[in-house]
Short mmCIF file of C-alpha atoms and ligand atoms in Angstrom, two decimals:
data_model
loop_
_atom_site.label_atom_id
_atom_site.label_comp_id
_atom_site.label_asym_id
_atom_site.label_seq_id
_atom_site.Cartn_x
_atom_site.Cartn_y
_atom_site.Cartn_z
CA MET S 1 106.94 -64.93 0.56
CA THR S 2 108.13 -62.03 -1.56
CA ARG S 3 105.00 -62.16 -3.67
CA VAL S 4 102.78 -62.27 -0.59
CA ALA S 5 104.51 -59.21 0.87
CA LEU S 6 104.18 -57.30 -2.40
CA SER S 7 100.49 -58.16 -2.66
CA MET S 8 100.01 -57.05 0.94
CA ALA S 9 101.70 -53.71 0.15
CA ILE S 10 99.30 -53.06 -2.71
CA ALA S 11 96.29 -54.13 -0.63
CA ALA S 12 97.29 -51.87 2.27
CA ALA S 13 97.86 -48.92 -0.07
CA LEU S 14 94.42 -49.42 -1.64
CA GLY S 15 92.91 -49.70 1.85
CA ALA S 16 94.50 -46.36 2.78
CA VAL S 17 92.83 -44.68 -0.21
CA VAL S 18 89.46 -46.25 0.60
CA ALA S 19 89.77 -45.17 4.25
CA ALA S 20 90.52 -41.60 3.16
CA ALA S 21 87.56 -41.65 0.75
CA LEU S 22 85.24 -42.89 3.50
CA HIS S 23 86.44 -40.10 5.79
CA ALA S 24 87.73 -42.56 8.37
CA ASP S 25 89.79 -41.47 11.34
CA PRO S 26 93.03 -39.97 9.91
CA ALA S 27 95.00 -42.59 11.87
CA VAL S 28 93.53 -45.40 9.73
CA PRO S 29 95.09 -44.40 6.38
CA GLY S 30 98.28 -43.62 8.30
CA TRP S 31 98.48 -47.11 9.75
CA LEU S 32 97.64 -48.72 6.42
CA ALA S 33 100.38 -46.69 4.73
CA ALA S 34 102.80 -47.89 7.41
CA ILE S 35 101.79 -51.50 6.74
CA ALA S 36 102.32 -50.93 3.00
CA PHE S 37 105.85 -49.63 3.60
CA LEU S 38 106.58 -52.52 6.00
CA ALA S 39 105.38 -55.04 3.43
CA LEU S 40 107.56 -53.45 0.77
CA ALA S 41 110.55 -53.60 3.09
CA THR S 42 109.81 -57.28 3.80
CA ALA S 43 109.59 -57.98 0.07
CA ALA S 44 112.88 -56.20 -0.54
CA GLY S 45 114.51 -58.30 2.19
CA GLY S 46 113.12 -61.50 0.66
CA LEU S 47 114.40 -60.46 -2.74
CA ALA S 48 117.85 -59.73 -1.35
CA ARG S 49 117.98 -63.14 0.31
CA ALA S 50 116.92 -64.84 -2.93
CA LEU S 51 119.73 -63.15 -4.81
CA ASP S 52 122.38 -63.77 -2.19
CA ALA S 53 124.23 -66.99 -3.22
CA PRO S 54 125.71 -69.07 -0.39
CA ALA S 55 129.50 -68.73 -0.01
CA ASP S 56 130.19 -72.38 -0.72
CA LEU S 57 128.00 -72.60 -3.80
CA HIS S 58 129.85 -74.02 -6.73
CA GLU S 59 128.96 -75.51 -10.10
CA GLU S 60 130.42 -78.28 -12.15
CA ARG S 61 132.33 -76.96 -15.10
CA HIS S 62 130.32 -77.19 -18.31
CA PRO S 63 131.73 -79.41 -20.99
CA LEU S 64 133.37 -77.54 -23.82
CA GLY S 65 131.37 -77.07 -26.93
CA PRO S 66 128.03 -75.59 -27.86
CA SER S 67 125.34 -76.14 -25.28
CA GLN S 68 121.77 -74.99 -24.69
CA PRO S 69 120.77 -73.34 -21.39
CA ALA S 70 118.68 -75.64 -19.24
CA ALA S 71 114.96 -74.90 -19.43
CA LEU S 72 113.49 -73.43 -16.23
CA PRO S 73 110.53 -75.20 -14.65
CA PRO S 74 107.19 -73.41 -15.11
CA GLY S 75 106.61 -70.65 -12.55
CA ALA S 76 110.25 -70.44 -11.47
CA LEU S 77 111.44 -66.97 -10.44
CA THR S 78 114.32 -65.46 -12.35
CA ARG S 79 116.39 -62.47 -11.24
CA ARG S 80 114.93 -60.42 -14.05
CA GLY S 81 111.44 -61.48 -13.08
CA LEU S 82 111.99 -60.74 -9.41
CA PHE S 83 113.35 -57.27 -10.10
CA GLY S 84 110.55 -56.58 -12.56
CA ASN S 85 107.89 -57.63 -10.06
CA MET S 86 109.50 -55.67 -7.28
CA TRP S 87 109.64 -52.42 -9.22
CA ALA S 88 106.11 -52.79 -10.58
CA TYR S 89 104.59 -53.52 -7.17
CA ALA S 90 106.61 -50.80 -5.43
CA ALA S 91 105.66 -48.22 -8.06
CA GLY S 92 102.03 -49.31 -7.76
CA ALA S 93 102.01 -49.07 -3.97
CA PHE S 94 103.69 -45.64 -3.92
CA GLY S 95 101.41 -44.41 -6.69
CA VAL S 96 98.31 -45.50 -4.82
CA LEU S 97 99.55 -44.00 -1.54
CA ALA S 98 100.17 -40.68 -3.30
CA LEU S 99 96.41 -40.48 -3.93
CA VAL S 100 95.54 -40.47 -0.21
CA PRO S 101 95.90 -36.69 0.43
CA PHE S 102 94.03 -35.81 -2.76
CA VAL S 103 91.16 -38.17 -1.93
CA ALA S 104 91.00 -36.81 1.62
CA LEU S 105 90.86 -33.21 0.38
CA ALA S 106 88.24 -34.06 -2.25
CA ARG S 107 86.05 -35.35 0.57
CA ARG S 108 86.03 -31.92 2.24
CA ARG S 109 82.47 -31.32 3.24
CA ALA S 110 80.44 -28.61 1.59
CA PRO S 111 79.29 -25.90 3.95
CA ARG S 112 76.14 -27.07 5.67
CA GLY S 113 72.84 -25.42 5.03
CA THR S 114 69.98 -25.06 7.48
CA ALA S 115 66.25 -25.63 7.22
CA TRP S 116 65.62 -22.00 6.27
CA SER S 117 64.39 -21.68 2.69
CA PRO S 118 62.72 -18.98 0.59
CA GLY S 119 59.21 -18.33 1.88
CA ALA S 120 59.62 -20.29 5.13
CA ARG S 121 57.50 -18.66 7.82
CA VAL S 122 59.22 -17.50 11.00
CA VAL S 123 57.76 -19.29 14.03
CA ASN S 124 58.57 -19.15 17.72
CA ALA S 125 59.44 -22.13 19.94
CA ASP S 126 55.71 -22.98 20.18
CA GLY S 127 55.40 -23.14 16.42
CA THR S 128 53.34 -19.94 16.24
CA ALA S 129 53.95 -17.90 13.11
CA LEU S 130 55.05 -14.35 13.87
CA LYS S 131 53.97 -11.15 12.22
CA ALA S 132 56.22 -8.14 11.81
CA ASP S 133 54.78 -6.33 14.84
CA ASP S 134 54.40 -9.31 17.20
CA ILE S 135 57.61 -8.48 19.04
CA ASP S 136 57.90 -5.20 20.91
CA VAL S 137 60.77 -2.88 20.07
CA GLY S 138 63.72 -3.96 22.20
CA GLY S 139 62.44 -7.54 22.40
CA VAL S 140 64.24 -10.69 21.34
CA THR S 141 63.05 -14.25 20.81
CA THR S 142 64.38 -17.51 19.38
CA VAL S 143 62.70 -18.50 16.15
CA PHE S 144 62.79 -21.39 13.68
CA PRO S 145 61.52 -22.07 10.17
CA GLU S 146 57.95 -23.37 10.18
CA GLY S 147 57.94 -27.15 10.41
CA ASN S 148 61.45 -27.30 11.89
CA VAL S 149 61.00 -26.07 15.44
CA GLY S 150 64.00 -27.14 17.51
CA ALA S 151 66.33 -27.78 14.55
CA PRO S 152 69.62 -26.75 16.22
CA GLU S 153 71.38 -25.29 13.20
CA SER S 154 68.32 -23.25 12.24
CA ALA S 155 67.99 -21.57 15.65
CA THR S 156 67.78 -17.83 15.05
CA LEU S 157 67.59 -14.75 17.22
CA LEU S 158 64.85 -12.36 16.09
CA ILE S 159 65.38 -8.87 17.48
CA ARG S 160 63.06 -5.90 17.02
CA LEU S 161 64.90 -2.62 16.60
CA GLU S 162 63.70 0.91 16.19
CA GLU S 163 63.30 1.39 12.46
CA GLY S 164 66.20 3.17 10.78
CA LEU S 165 68.81 2.28 13.40
CA LEU S 166 70.27 -0.71 11.59
CA ARG S 167 73.32 -0.05 9.43
CA PRO S 168 72.79 -2.65 6.70
CA GLN S 169 75.75 -4.09 4.81
CA PRO S 170 75.83 -3.52 1.04
CA GLY S 171 73.19 -5.73 -0.54
CA ARG S 172 71.29 -6.24 2.71
CA ALA S 173 68.90 -3.31 2.54
CA GLY S 174 65.38 -4.53 3.24
CA TRP S 175 66.50 -7.64 5.13
CA ALA S 176 64.96 -6.33 8.37
CA PRO S 177 61.31 -5.37 7.72
CA ALA S 178 59.80 -3.12 10.40
CA GLY S 179 63.04 -3.35 12.39
CA ASN S 180 62.96 -7.16 12.68
CA VAL S 181 66.55 -8.32 12.28
CA ALA S 182 67.53 -11.99 12.47
CA TYR S 183 70.92 -13.54 13.21
CA SER S 184 72.06 -17.12 13.71
CA LYS S 185 71.96 -18.10 17.37
CA ILE S 186 75.07 -20.28 17.02
CA CYS S 187 78.26 -18.53 18.06
CA THR S 188 80.93 -18.46 15.35
CA HIS S 189 83.64 -19.12 17.93
CA ALA S 190 82.83 -22.58 19.28
CA GLY S 191 79.14 -23.07 18.58
CA CYS S 192 77.53 -22.10 21.89
CA PRO S 193 74.07 -20.54 21.77
CA VAL S 194 74.30 -16.76 21.86
CA ALA S 195 71.84 -16.13 24.63
CA LEU S 196 71.98 -12.58 25.94
CA TYR S 197 70.85 -9.35 24.30
CA ARG S 198 71.22 -5.88 25.76
CA HIS S 199 69.01 -3.42 23.98
CA ALA S 200 70.68 -0.44 25.66
CA SER S 201 73.92 -1.16 23.80
CA TYR S 202 72.43 -3.21 20.93
CA GLN S 203 74.85 -6.00 21.69
CA LEU S 204 74.58 -9.78 21.78
CA TYR S 205 76.67 -11.75 24.27
CA CYS S 206 77.87 -15.33 24.11
CA PRO S 207 78.09 -16.75 27.63
CA CYS S 208 80.71 -19.38 26.83
CA HIS S 209 83.75 -17.16 26.21
CA GLN S 210 82.21 -13.68 26.32
CA SER S 211 82.23 -12.78 22.65
CA VAL S 212 80.21 -9.61 21.98
CA PHE S 213 78.45 -8.87 18.68
CA ASP S 214 77.17 -5.54 17.34
CA VAL S 215 73.52 -6.00 16.37
CA LEU S 216 73.38 -2.74 14.43
CA ASP S 217 76.41 -3.61 12.32
CA ALA S 218 75.66 -7.06 10.88
CA ALA S 219 76.49 -8.77 14.20
CA ARG S 220 80.18 -7.96 13.75
CA PRO S 221 82.29 -9.25 16.68
CA LEU S 222 83.35 -6.40 18.97
CA SER S 223 85.35 -8.36 21.53
CA GLY S 224 86.08 -11.88 22.69
CA PRO S 225 87.48 -14.83 20.75
CA ALA S 226 84.93 -14.87 17.90
CA THR S 227 86.39 -13.44 14.70
CA ARG S 228 83.43 -13.86 12.35
CA ALA S 229 80.06 -12.11 12.40
CA LEU S 230 76.90 -14.05 13.16
CA PRO S 231 75.30 -14.97 9.81
CA GLN S 232 72.23 -12.87 9.04
CA LEU S 233 68.90 -14.24 7.85
CA ALA S 234 67.21 -12.10 5.24
CA LEU S 235 63.56 -11.51 6.19
CA ASP S 236 60.51 -10.35 4.30
CA VAL S 237 56.77 -10.09 4.98
CA ASP S 238 54.25 -12.20 3.06
CA ALA S 239 50.84 -11.10 1.84
CA ALA S 240 49.22 -12.09 5.15
CA GLY S 241 51.68 -9.99 7.15
CA TYR S 242 53.78 -12.91 8.46
CA LEU S 243 57.54 -12.78 8.63
CA ILE S 244 59.17 -15.11 6.12
CA ALA S 245 62.75 -15.95 5.17
CA ARG S 246 64.12 -14.91 1.81
CA GLY S 247 66.43 -17.93 1.84
CA ASP S 248 69.11 -19.50 4.02
CA PHE S 249 71.65 -17.59 6.11
CA SER S 250 74.13 -15.26 4.48
CA GLU S 251 77.03 -17.61 5.42
CA PRO S 252 77.43 -21.09 6.93
CA VAL S 253 76.40 -21.07 10.59
CA GLY S 254 78.66 -22.00 13.47
CA PRO S 255 82.45 -22.14 13.80
CA ASP S 256 84.61 -22.60 10.70
CA GLU S 257 85.81 -25.95 12.12
CA TRP S 258 82.37 -27.45 11.49
CA ASP S 259 83.06 -27.33 7.74
CA ARG S 260 86.57 -28.74 7.92
CA PRO S 261 87.42 -32.39 7.42
CA VAL S 262 87.85 -34.29 10.66
S1 LIG M 1 81.44 -20.11 21.92
FE1 LIG M 1 80.82 -18.05 21.91
S2 LIG M 1 82.54 -17.00 22.61
FE2 LIG M 1 83.19 -19.07 22.56
#
């Protein structure tokens, strides 16, 4: 019984590590750890009972003179053996359980990329490639990388500004050819689509919780619960005059929670 409980403790501890590595529901490694502790407690109880001699136990007196200790039958448990097993299994189970948080953290997901890549043409919802002057000044449209129309994480707002109005961040000069500036359409607060643009104030509005972003200043949040700017997509113009991406967004799109372990 004691050996079974010790084996169960090790198995449950290993299961907890595997569950953490497979990114299972956090409750699963928790329950397996609880089973490991319960099995260890059961083993300790069994060991205590094995060592507890009955009150009326007595032995015949050995005859005087030199004598050899009786040989134990094969496989019999001795006190030394029981204690040795107990400590080894307990140390093993606790050691394995200590790995669970490290394994869970190592499984933290890398920030997700989108379908935007260097040279990807900017297309509208119909799949039509857009040139730098296809949108009127003050206009806005939702665009995608060519070949990935409808990909949710790649949804981008393309806004045409009067040239020279944008206040580019350091290192972002030239990201908005002919006044075409592009920001992720996914709100950084909770992931709703940012749907409204007011050209009079150069502001984007998220309808879910009313976050407001400053289009002229790298889509910095001005009010509302969002605390992070909308990631910007660096644009360029290819030899045929079509808008293309220089790469993926400047930062991971969407709320920070999307890149945390669940
Ligand atoms: S999801 Fe945009 S403000 Fe909450």
